[in-house]
């Protein structure tokens, strides 16, 4: 019976194993017998005059990512999709992705999908990097054993220059980097900032008395020295970081180095009218001792800025944590209440308010603020 059916479907001879399979399937699927036999004959019986490495017109692919017209960075192009191999072996298939005429990614590892097709994923880049955004045609090209390649799919995509070298940590995460990175390579403070932030500058000008003597505790690269000096204040920076001290020397800004082995700041009691501590308190080992020292050297007022921990629950739905809260050397985290309580132990009057609007809004469209600013009077 199996031989007659095989002949009916154009097969002149059939091996014993194939006979048993067809008969078993036929008995279990008697209502759809011709369709089942045809299906299994096609899968099990070798086809004559078909080379395993030849490219057939039956081959087709679909690019699922990036979507048509989607923007992608030149340094990080993720490409995925599906492929109908027809009668070709996936183990000998080589897929390449081309951005116009430049090969940007390749894979030799395909995987079976639930829809019966083979899936592919590639992560590529354009080298050298592009200078300006432009539209490209993304092509998927297949070949077997290095012979007779054929384009199977095309997709229009918008290529955007990533300009990694111009971004913080860009060199670290460059696709060219093959260095195994550790925690100390990633976590830490950002680079020293030499330019003053506009919003903080405005707050300092608003809350410092005119022509006051000001000590900038943890001044970093001295970002707020020039604008305060230009406004008529007598400014001095205190800094423990050796690299920042070298920057202060280069910028010819007045400063005193701080000995990290001692908790005492290098100033006399009430030597300065005011103290400022901009994004410093969160880094200190002993916040209470630090605040006590700041109060000792400031005769009238101290101004503090810290990251605002109160953002976290509001941004939870977006799965977003402000980057400055993740710095590896942040030891202390503040809400308005905890900051007020800490400062009130050394200052007579303390007021805390937020500043620095976050680019994301809550689901209710309410603005959030990244930092807390405190005005503490003796």
Short mmCIF file of C-alpha atoms in Angstrom, two decimals:
data_model
loop_
_atom_site.label_atom_id
_atom_site.label_comp_id
_atom_site.label_asym_id
_atom_site.label_seq_id
_atom_site.Cartn_x
_atom_site.Cartn_y
_atom_site.Cartn_z
CA UNK A 1 0.00 0.00 0.00
CA UNK A 2 2.82 2.37 0.92
CA UNK A 3 4.51 1.67 -2.43
CA UNK A 4 1.31 2.42 -4.35
CA UNK A 5 0.84 5.66 -2.43
CA UNK A 6 4.46 6.63 -2.92
CA UNK A 7 4.08 6.04 -6.65
CA UNK A 8 0.90 8.12 -6.65
CA UNK A 9 2.88 11.04 -5.31
CA UNK A 10 5.70 10.70 -7.83
CA UNK A 11 8.10 8.50 -5.87
CA UNK A 12 9.37 5.46 -7.77
CA UNK A 13 11.07 3.71 -4.88
CA UNK A 14 10.96 4.02 -1.16
CA UNK A 15 13.12 2.60 1.61
CA UNK A 16 11.73 0.22 4.19
CA UNK A 17 12.07 2.80 6.97
CA UNK A 18 10.09 5.31 4.95
CA UNK A 19 7.38 2.67 4.33
CA UNK A 20 6.93 2.06 8.05
CA UNK A 21 6.73 5.77 8.83
CA UNK A 22 4.18 6.45 6.10
CA UNK A 23 2.03 3.49 7.12
CA UNK A 24 2.10 4.49 10.80
CA UNK A 25 1.16 8.06 10.03
CA UNK A 26 -1.52 6.97 7.56
CA UNK A 27 -3.19 4.69 10.10
CA UNK A 28 -3.36 7.54 12.65
CA UNK A 29 -4.56 10.09 10.10
CA UNK A 30 -6.88 8.13 7.80
CA UNK A 31 -9.18 11.08 7.14
CA UNK A 32 -6.36 13.18 5.73
CA UNK A 33 -4.32 10.33 4.29
CA UNK A 34 -3.16 11.86 0.97
CA UNK A 35 -2.12 15.16 2.61
CA UNK A 36 -0.19 13.40 5.38
CA UNK A 37 1.65 11.07 2.99
CA UNK A 38 2.58 13.98 0.75
CA UNK A 39 3.91 15.89 3.76
CA UNK A 40 6.05 13.04 5.02
CA UNK A 41 7.31 12.02 1.61
CA UNK A 42 8.54 15.55 1.07
CA UNK A 43 10.35 15.53 4.42
CA UNK A 44 11.84 12.04 4.35
CA UNK A 45 12.61 11.16 0.74
CA UNK A 46 15.82 12.62 -0.67
CA UNK A 47 15.23 14.83 -3.70
CA UNK A 48 17.34 14.17 -6.77
CA UNK A 49 19.44 16.75 -8.59
CA UNK A 50 19.39 19.29 -5.70
CA UNK A 51 22.78 20.49 -4.38
CA UNK A 52 22.81 21.22 -0.62
CA UNK A 53 24.75 24.45 -1.12
CA UNK A 54 22.68 25.83 -4.01
CA UNK A 55 20.56 28.91 -3.41
CA UNK A 56 16.93 28.26 -4.27
CA UNK A 57 14.32 30.81 -5.23
CA UNK A 58 12.17 29.31 -2.46
CA UNK A 59 14.44 30.94 0.13
CA UNK A 60 13.01 33.95 1.86
CA UNK A 61 13.70 36.00 4.99
CA UNK A 62 11.89 38.61 7.03
CA UNK A 63 13.66 41.36 9.01
CA UNK A 64 11.70 41.88 12.22
CA UNK A 65 14.15 44.21 13.96
CA UNK A 66 14.84 46.99 13.23
CA UNK A 67 11.38 47.85 11.95
CA UNK A 68 11.03 49.66 8.66
CA UNK A 69 12.14 53.27 9.07
CA UNK A 70 13.39 52.72 12.62
CA UNK A 71 16.42 54.69 13.83
CA UNK A 72 19.49 52.68 14.89
CA UNK A 73 22.90 53.72 16.21
CA UNK A 74 25.87 52.96 13.97
CA UNK A 75 27.75 51.39 16.93
CA UNK A 76 24.91 49.11 18.08
CA UNK A 77 22.73 47.58 15.37
CA UNK A 78 20.56 44.70 16.60
CA UNK A 79 19.08 42.68 13.74
CA UNK A 80 16.66 39.77 14.07
CA UNK A 81 14.14 37.95 11.94
CA UNK A 82 13.04 34.68 10.40
CA UNK A 83 14.23 32.55 7.50
CA UNK A 84 12.58 29.85 5.39
CA UNK A 85 15.44 27.55 4.40
CA UNK A 86 13.38 25.33 2.08
CA UNK A 87 15.57 22.22 1.67
CA UNK A 88 18.84 23.76 2.89
CA UNK A 89 20.76 22.76 5.99
CA UNK A 90 20.90 25.41 8.73
CA UNK A 91 24.28 24.16 9.92
CA UNK A 92 25.99 25.27 6.70
CA UNK A 93 24.14 28.58 6.38
CA UNK A 94 25.95 31.90 6.72
CA UNK A 95 23.84 35.03 7.10
CA UNK A 96 25.31 38.50 6.69
CA UNK A 97 23.69 41.89 7.19
CA UNK A 98 24.71 44.75 4.92
CA UNK A 99 24.07 48.43 5.50
CA UNK A 100 24.03 49.52 1.87
CA UNK A 101 27.38 48.11 0.68
CA UNK A 102 29.04 47.61 4.09
CA UNK A 103 28.80 44.32 5.99
CA UNK A 104 27.81 45.18 9.56
CA UNK A 105 26.90 41.83 11.17
CA UNK A 106 27.07 38.09 10.64
CA UNK A 107 25.69 34.89 12.14
CA UNK A 108 26.14 31.16 11.49
CA UNK A 109 23.86 30.07 14.32
CA UNK A 110 20.18 29.72 13.47
CA UNK A 111 17.46 28.45 15.79
CA UNK A 112 14.08 26.76 15.17
CA UNK A 113 10.97 28.82 15.89
CA UNK A 114 7.51 27.71 16.89
CA UNK A 115 6.13 28.84 13.53
CA UNK A 116 8.34 26.30 11.72
CA UNK A 117 10.81 28.88 10.40
CA UNK A 118 14.42 29.39 11.43
CA UNK A 119 15.24 32.46 13.49
CA UNK A 120 18.35 34.61 13.48
CA UNK A 121 19.85 37.35 15.64
CA UNK A 122 22.87 39.54 14.97
CA UNK A 123 24.51 42.44 16.81
CA UNK A 124 26.65 44.59 14.57
CA UNK A 125 28.18 47.98 13.96
CA UNK A 126 29.27 50.22 11.10
CA UNK A 127 33.00 50.87 10.88
CA UNK A 128 34.17 53.52 10.45
CA UNK A 129 31.40 55.35 12.27
CA UNK A 130 29.11 57.61 10.29
CA UNK A 131 29.29 61.38 10.75
CA UNK A 132 25.71 62.39 9.96
CA UNK A 133 22.29 60.68 10.13
CA UNK A 134 21.27 59.05 6.85
CA UNK A 135 18.83 56.55 5.40
CA UNK A 136 20.22 53.13 4.48
CA UNK A 137 18.98 49.87 3.03
CA UNK A 138 19.57 46.94 5.37
CA UNK A 139 20.01 43.67 3.44
CA UNK A 140 20.12 40.06 4.63
CA UNK A 141 22.40 37.92 2.45
CA UNK A 142 22.65 34.11 2.73
CA UNK A 143 25.28 31.71 1.46
CA UNK A 144 26.15 28.03 1.95
CA UNK A 145 29.73 26.84 2.35
CA UNK A 146 30.92 30.18 1.05
CA UNK A 147 29.29 29.75 -2.36
CA UNK A 148 26.59 31.55 -4.33
CA UNK A 149 25.20 34.23 -1.99
CA UNK A 150 21.72 35.69 -2.45
CA UNK A 151 19.88 38.66 -0.96
CA UNK A 152 16.81 37.39 0.89
CA UNK A 153 15.36 40.52 2.49
CA UNK A 154 15.70 44.30 2.47
CA UNK A 155 14.54 46.97 4.91
CA UNK A 156 14.87 50.75 4.95
CA UNK A 157 16.45 52.03 8.17
CA UNK A 158 17.64 55.36 9.56
CA UNK A 159 21.29 55.27 10.69
CA UNK A 160 22.22 57.64 13.55
CA UNK A 161 25.83 58.40 14.59
CA UNK A 162 26.34 57.28 18.21
CA UNK A 163 29.46 59.45 18.66
CA UNK A 164 30.58 57.25 21.54
CA UNK A 165 33.94 59.00 21.89
CA UNK A 166 32.10 62.19 22.78
CA UNK A 167 30.01 60.53 25.52
CA UNK A 168 31.00 59.75 29.12
CA UNK A 169 32.37 56.18 29.32
CA UNK A 170 32.14 55.97 25.53
CA UNK A 171 35.61 54.49 25.19
CA UNK A 172 34.83 51.96 27.92
CA UNK A 173 31.76 50.51 26.23
CA UNK A 174 32.99 50.81 22.66
CA UNK A 175 32.27 47.62 20.67
CA UNK A 176 35.99 47.57 19.89
CA UNK A 177 36.84 47.11 23.57
CA UNK A 178 37.75 43.54 24.51
CA UNK A 179 38.84 44.32 28.07
CA UNK A 180 37.10 42.46 30.88
CA UNK A 181 35.71 45.23 33.06
CA UNK A 182 35.25 45.16 36.81
CA UNK A 183 33.20 47.19 39.26
CA UNK A 184 35.90 49.81 39.75
CA UNK A 185 35.95 50.45 35.99
CA UNK A 186 32.28 51.38 35.91
CA UNK A 187 31.14 52.68 39.30
CA UNK A 188 32.40 55.94 40.74
CA UNK A 189 31.99 59.66 40.52
CA UNK A 190 31.55 61.39 37.22
CA UNK A 191 34.43 63.38 35.71
CA UNK A 192 35.35 66.62 37.53
CA UNK A 193 33.10 69.43 36.36
CA UNK A 194 34.82 72.71 35.58
CA UNK A 195 31.73 74.60 34.45
CA UNK A 196 29.19 75.77 37.00
CA UNK A 197 25.58 74.64 36.69
CA UNK A 198 23.25 77.52 35.92
CA UNK A 199 20.55 76.55 38.42
CA UNK A 200 22.99 75.97 41.29
CA UNK A 201 24.78 79.23 40.48
CA UNK A 202 21.48 81.09 40.68
CA UNK A 203 20.72 79.49 44.06
CA UNK A 204 24.16 80.39 45.43
CA UNK A 205 23.85 84.00 44.29
CA UNK A 206 20.38 84.17 45.85
CA UNK A 207 21.29 82.76 49.28
CA UNK A 208 24.85 84.04 49.84
CA UNK A 209 25.15 87.47 51.49
CA UNK A 210 26.76 90.13 49.29
CA UNK A 211 30.57 90.03 49.16
CA UNK A 212 30.76 87.19 51.66
CA UNK A 213 33.82 85.08 52.31
CA UNK A 214 32.89 81.58 51.09
CA UNK A 215 34.60 78.23 51.66
CA UNK A 216 33.63 75.58 49.09
CA UNK A 217 33.94 72.24 50.91
CA UNK A 218 34.62 69.43 48.42
CA UNK A 219 34.96 71.91 45.57
CA UNK A 220 36.11 69.33 42.99
CA UNK A 221 37.58 71.10 39.97
CA UNK A 222 36.38 74.47 41.27
CA UNK A 223 33.30 74.89 39.10
CA UNK A 224 31.75 77.54 41.36
CA UNK A 225 34.94 79.45 42.13
CA UNK A 226 35.05 81.73 39.05
CA UNK A 227 31.37 82.84 39.14
CA UNK A 228 31.50 83.55 42.88
CA UNK A 229 34.80 85.42 42.59
CA UNK A 230 33.35 87.41 39.70
CA UNK A 231 30.35 88.30 41.88
CA UNK A 232 32.65 89.84 44.50
CA UNK A 233 32.86 86.97 46.98
CA UNK A 234 36.10 85.84 48.62
CA UNK A 235 36.19 82.15 47.58
CA UNK A 236 38.41 79.28 48.76
CA UNK A 237 38.12 75.63 47.78
CA UNK A 238 38.77 72.59 49.98
CA UNK A 239 39.48 69.34 48.14
CA UNK A 240 40.80 65.87 49.03
CA UNK A 241 41.06 64.37 45.54
CA UNK A 242 44.61 64.67 44.17
CA UNK A 243 43.46 64.83 40.55
CA UNK A 244 41.06 67.67 41.32
CA UNK A 245 43.81 69.49 43.20
CA UNK A 246 45.95 69.38 40.05
CA UNK A 247 43.06 70.88 38.09
CA UNK A 248 42.69 73.63 40.68
CA UNK A 249 46.39 74.44 40.32
CA UNK A 250 46.07 74.55 36.55
CA UNK A 251 43.09 76.85 36.80
CA UNK A 252 44.97 79.01 39.34
CA UNK A 253 42.11 78.89 41.82
CA UNK A 254 42.75 79.34 45.56
CA UNK A 255 42.39 76.08 47.50
CA UNK A 256 43.62 74.03 50.44
CA UNK A 257 44.15 70.26 50.21
CA UNK A 258 42.22 68.13 52.69
CA UNK A 259 43.89 65.23 54.51
CA UNK A 260 41.57 62.24 54.08
CA UNK A 261 43.09 60.58 57.15
CA UNK A 262 41.62 63.22 59.46
CA UNK A 263 38.07 64.46 59.94
CA UNK A 264 39.17 68.03 60.68
CA UNK A 265 38.94 70.55 57.85
CA UNK A 266 41.99 72.84 57.33
CA UNK A 267 40.25 76.04 58.51
CA UNK A 268 39.94 77.95 61.77
CA UNK A 269 36.70 78.28 63.70
CA UNK A 270 34.30 80.70 61.94
CA UNK A 271 37.04 81.61 59.46
CA UNK A 272 34.52 82.14 56.64
CA UNK A 273 31.14 83.82 56.56
CA UNK A 274 29.53 80.97 54.62
CA UNK A 275 30.22 77.43 53.48
CA UNK A 276 28.86 75.64 50.41
CA UNK A 277 28.79 71.86 49.89
CA UNK A 278 27.49 70.99 46.43
CA UNK A 279 26.85 67.23 45.96
CA UNK A 280 29.38 66.30 48.66
CA UNK A 281 27.42 65.12 51.69
CA UNK A 282 26.31 61.89 49.99
CA UNK A 283 29.97 60.83 49.60
CA UNK A 284 31.12 61.29 53.21
CA UNK A 285 31.91 58.39 55.53
CA UNK A 286 30.51 60.13 58.61
CA UNK A 287 27.87 62.71 57.63
CA UNK A 288 27.29 63.96 61.18
CA UNK A 289 30.97 64.66 61.83
CA UNK A 290 31.29 66.30 58.42
CA UNK A 291 28.33 68.63 59.02
CA UNK A 292 29.71 69.51 62.47
CA UNK A 293 33.00 70.54 60.84
CA UNK A 294 31.23 72.63 58.21
CA UNK A 295 29.30 74.39 60.98
CA UNK A 296 32.55 75.01 62.85
CA UNK A 297 34.25 76.89 60.01
CA UNK A 298 31.17 78.85 58.81
CA UNK A 299 30.21 81.87 60.91
CA UNK A 300 26.76 82.54 59.45
CA UNK A 301 25.33 80.12 56.88
CA UNK A 302 25.96 76.90 54.97
CA UNK A 303 24.35 75.82 51.71
CA UNK A 304 24.03 72.13 50.82
CA UNK A 305 22.94 70.26 47.69
CA UNK A 306 22.32 66.49 47.60
CA UNK A 307 20.54 64.01 45.29
CA UNK A 308 16.83 63.69 46.04
CA UNK A 309 15.97 60.12 47.03
CA UNK A 310 12.26 60.97 47.05
CA UNK A 311 12.19 60.48 43.26
CA UNK A 312 12.40 56.70 43.49
CA UNK A 313 8.75 55.75 44.17
CA UNK A 314 7.46 58.24 41.61
CA UNK A 315 9.69 56.86 38.85
CA UNK A 316 9.10 53.21 39.74
CA UNK A 317 6.45 52.72 37.06
CA UNK A 318 8.98 53.86 34.43
CA UNK A 319 11.65 51.49 35.85
CA UNK A 320 13.97 54.50 36.00
CA UNK A 321 16.58 55.38 38.63
CA UNK A 322 18.36 58.74 38.19
CA UNK A 323 21.96 57.97 37.26
CA UNK A 324 23.44 60.11 40.06
CA UNK A 325 21.80 57.85 42.65
CA UNK A 326 23.72 54.86 41.29
CA UNK A 327 27.24 56.24 41.65
CA UNK A 328 29.32 53.62 43.45
CA UNK A 329 30.79 56.02 46.01
CA UNK A 330 27.45 57.34 47.25
CA UNK A 331 27.29 56.32 50.89
CA UNK A 332 24.33 58.37 52.08
CA UNK A 333 20.87 58.99 50.61
CA UNK A 334 18.57 61.79 51.68
CA UNK A 335 14.93 62.73 51.78
CA UNK A 336 13.90 66.23 52.83
CA UNK A 337 13.20 64.89 56.33
CA UNK A 338 16.50 63.09 56.85
CA UNK A 339 18.51 66.02 55.48
CA UNK A 340 16.66 68.48 57.71
CA UNK A 341 17.18 66.28 60.78
CA UNK A 342 20.90 65.89 60.09
CA UNK A 343 21.58 69.60 59.55
CA UNK A 344 19.41 70.68 62.49
CA UNK A 345 21.86 69.05 64.90
CA UNK A 346 24.50 71.66 63.96
CA UNK A 347 22.47 74.65 62.72
CA UNK A 348 19.75 76.72 64.38
CA UNK A 349 17.46 77.13 61.36
CA UNK A 350 17.25 74.79 58.35
CA UNK A 351 15.04 74.91 55.27
CA UNK A 352 15.02 72.32 52.47
CA UNK A 353 13.48 72.55 48.99
CA UNK A 354 13.89 70.71 45.66
CA UNK A 355 15.38 71.89 42.38
CA UNK A 356 16.45 70.48 39.02
CA UNK A 357 13.36 69.24 37.18
CA UNK A 358 13.68 65.66 35.90
CA UNK A 359 12.93 65.18 32.16
CA UNK A 360 10.42 62.42 32.97
CA UNK A 361 7.03 63.18 34.46
CA UNK A 362 4.92 60.86 36.56
CA UNK A 363 2.00 59.02 35.01
CA UNK A 364 -0.15 61.92 36.25
CA UNK A 365 2.02 64.46 34.43
CA UNK A 366 3.48 65.89 37.67
CA UNK A 367 7.06 67.31 37.52
CA UNK A 368 9.76 65.78 39.74
CA UNK A 369 13.02 67.25 40.99
CA UNK A 370 16.43 65.60 41.02
CA UNK A 371 18.14 67.48 43.87
CA UNK A 372 17.48 68.87 47.33
CA UNK A 373 18.88 72.25 48.39
CA UNK A 374 19.26 73.20 52.04
CA UNK A 375 19.87 76.61 53.61
CA UNK A 376 21.29 76.19 57.13
CA UNK A 377 21.85 79.19 59.44
CA UNK A 378 23.82 79.27 62.69
#
